[in-house]
mmCIF file of C-alpha atoms in Angstrom:
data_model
loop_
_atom_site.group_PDB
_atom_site.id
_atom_site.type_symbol
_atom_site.label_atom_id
_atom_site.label_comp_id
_atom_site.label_asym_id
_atom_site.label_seq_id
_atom_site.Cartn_x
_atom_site.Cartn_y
_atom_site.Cartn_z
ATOM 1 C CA UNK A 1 -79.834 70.000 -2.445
ATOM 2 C CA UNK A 2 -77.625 71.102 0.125
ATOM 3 C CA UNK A 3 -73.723 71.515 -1.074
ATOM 4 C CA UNK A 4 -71.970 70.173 2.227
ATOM 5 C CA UNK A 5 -72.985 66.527 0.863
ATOM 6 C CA UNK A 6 -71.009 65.058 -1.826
ATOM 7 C CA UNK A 7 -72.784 63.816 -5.215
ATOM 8 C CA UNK A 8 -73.067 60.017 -5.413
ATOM 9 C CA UNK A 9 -70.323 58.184 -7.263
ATOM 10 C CA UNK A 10 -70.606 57.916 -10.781
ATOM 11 C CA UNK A 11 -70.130 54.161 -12.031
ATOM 12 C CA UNK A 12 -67.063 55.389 -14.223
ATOM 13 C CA UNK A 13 -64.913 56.026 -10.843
ATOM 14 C CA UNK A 14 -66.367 52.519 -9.308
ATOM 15 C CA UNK A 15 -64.577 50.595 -12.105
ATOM 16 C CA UNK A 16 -61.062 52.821 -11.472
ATOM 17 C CA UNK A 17 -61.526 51.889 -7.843
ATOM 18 C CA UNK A 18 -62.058 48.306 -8.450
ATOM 19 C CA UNK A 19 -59.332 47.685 -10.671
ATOM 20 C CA UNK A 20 -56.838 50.027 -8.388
ATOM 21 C CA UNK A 21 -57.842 47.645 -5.472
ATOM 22 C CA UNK A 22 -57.180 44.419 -8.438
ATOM 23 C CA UNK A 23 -53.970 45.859 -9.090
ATOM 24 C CA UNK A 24 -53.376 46.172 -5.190
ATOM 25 C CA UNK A 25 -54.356 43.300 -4.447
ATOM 26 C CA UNK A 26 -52.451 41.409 -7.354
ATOM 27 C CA UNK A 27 -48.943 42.950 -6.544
ATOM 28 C CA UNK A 28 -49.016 42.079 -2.672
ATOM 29 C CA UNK A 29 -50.191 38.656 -3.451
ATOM 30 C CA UNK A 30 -47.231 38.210 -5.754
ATOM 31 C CA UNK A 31 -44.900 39.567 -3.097
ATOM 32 C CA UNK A 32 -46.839 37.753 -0.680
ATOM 33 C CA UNK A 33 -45.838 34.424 -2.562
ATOM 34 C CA UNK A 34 -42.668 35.415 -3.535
ATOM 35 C CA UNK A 35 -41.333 35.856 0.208
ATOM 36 C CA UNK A 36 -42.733 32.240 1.694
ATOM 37 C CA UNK A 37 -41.322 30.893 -1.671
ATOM 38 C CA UNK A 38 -38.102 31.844 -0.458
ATOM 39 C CA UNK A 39 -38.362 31.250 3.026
ATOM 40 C CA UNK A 40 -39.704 27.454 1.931
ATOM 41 C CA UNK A 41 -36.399 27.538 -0.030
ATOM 42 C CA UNK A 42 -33.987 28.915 2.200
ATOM 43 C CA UNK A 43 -35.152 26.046 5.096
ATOM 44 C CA UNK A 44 -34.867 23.539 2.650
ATOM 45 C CA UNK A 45 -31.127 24.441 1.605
ATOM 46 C CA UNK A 46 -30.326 24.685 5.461
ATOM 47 C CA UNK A 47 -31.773 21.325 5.790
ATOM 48 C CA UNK A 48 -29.700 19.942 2.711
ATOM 49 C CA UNK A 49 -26.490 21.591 4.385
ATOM 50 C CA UNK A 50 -27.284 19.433 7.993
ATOM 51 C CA UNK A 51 -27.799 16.741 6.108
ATOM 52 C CA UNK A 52 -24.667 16.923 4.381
ATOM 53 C CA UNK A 53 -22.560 17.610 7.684
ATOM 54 C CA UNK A 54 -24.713 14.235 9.010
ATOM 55 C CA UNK A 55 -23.823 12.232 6.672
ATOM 56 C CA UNK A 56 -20.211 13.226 6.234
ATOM 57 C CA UNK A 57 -20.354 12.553 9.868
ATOM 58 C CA UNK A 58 -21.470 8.791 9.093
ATOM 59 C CA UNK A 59 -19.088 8.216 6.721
ATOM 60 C CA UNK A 60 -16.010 8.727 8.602
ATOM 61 C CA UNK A 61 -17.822 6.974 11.532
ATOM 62 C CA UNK A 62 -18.055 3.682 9.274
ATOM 63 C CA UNK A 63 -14.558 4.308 7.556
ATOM 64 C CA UNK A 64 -12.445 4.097 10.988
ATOM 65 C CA UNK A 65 -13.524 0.114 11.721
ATOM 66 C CA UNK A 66 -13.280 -0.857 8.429
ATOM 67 C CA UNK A 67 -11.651 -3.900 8.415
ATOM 68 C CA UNK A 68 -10.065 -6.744 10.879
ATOM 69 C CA UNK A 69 -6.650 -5.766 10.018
ATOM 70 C CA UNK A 70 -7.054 -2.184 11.833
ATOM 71 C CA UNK A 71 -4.800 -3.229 14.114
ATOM 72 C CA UNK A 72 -1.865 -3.108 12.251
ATOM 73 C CA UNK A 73 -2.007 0.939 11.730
ATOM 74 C CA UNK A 74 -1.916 2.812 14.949
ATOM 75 C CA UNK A 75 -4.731 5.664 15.790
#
C-alpha cells in the first residue's frame, strides 16, 4: 500500500459529515425563509401605507361636494 493515498473513509466520519451538511443545510433554510418572510411583509405594509394615503385621498375628494347647499360657504 503506498502512503501518498489516503485510507478510505470510515462510516463513523460519513454520519458527522451528513449531519454537519443537515445542520448546514437546516440553518440557511431557516434564514433563507426568514428573509423573504420579511421582505413579503415589508411590501405588504408599504402597500397598506398607499392604500391608506389613497383612500384618505378619496375621502376628502367626496367630502368637498357634499351637499347642495355648498354654495353658501366660500372655498
Amino acid at each position: 500500500m503506498d502512503k501518498s493515498q489516503a485510507p478510505p473513509l470510515q462510516p463513523a466520519s460519513r454520519s458527522w459529515s451528513r449531519w454537519i451538511f443537515a445542520a448546514f443545510m437546516v440553518i440557511a433554510l431557516f434564514l433563507l425563509w426568514s428573509e423573504h418572510r420579511a421582505h413579503v411583509l415589508g411590501w405588504v405594509l408599504h402597500a397598506l401605507v398607499g392604500a391608506c394615503v389613497l383612500l384618505l385621498y378619496l375621502n376628502t375628494r367626496a367630502c368637498e361636494h357634499d351637499g347642495p347647499d355648498d354654495d353658501k360657504f366660500p372655498p
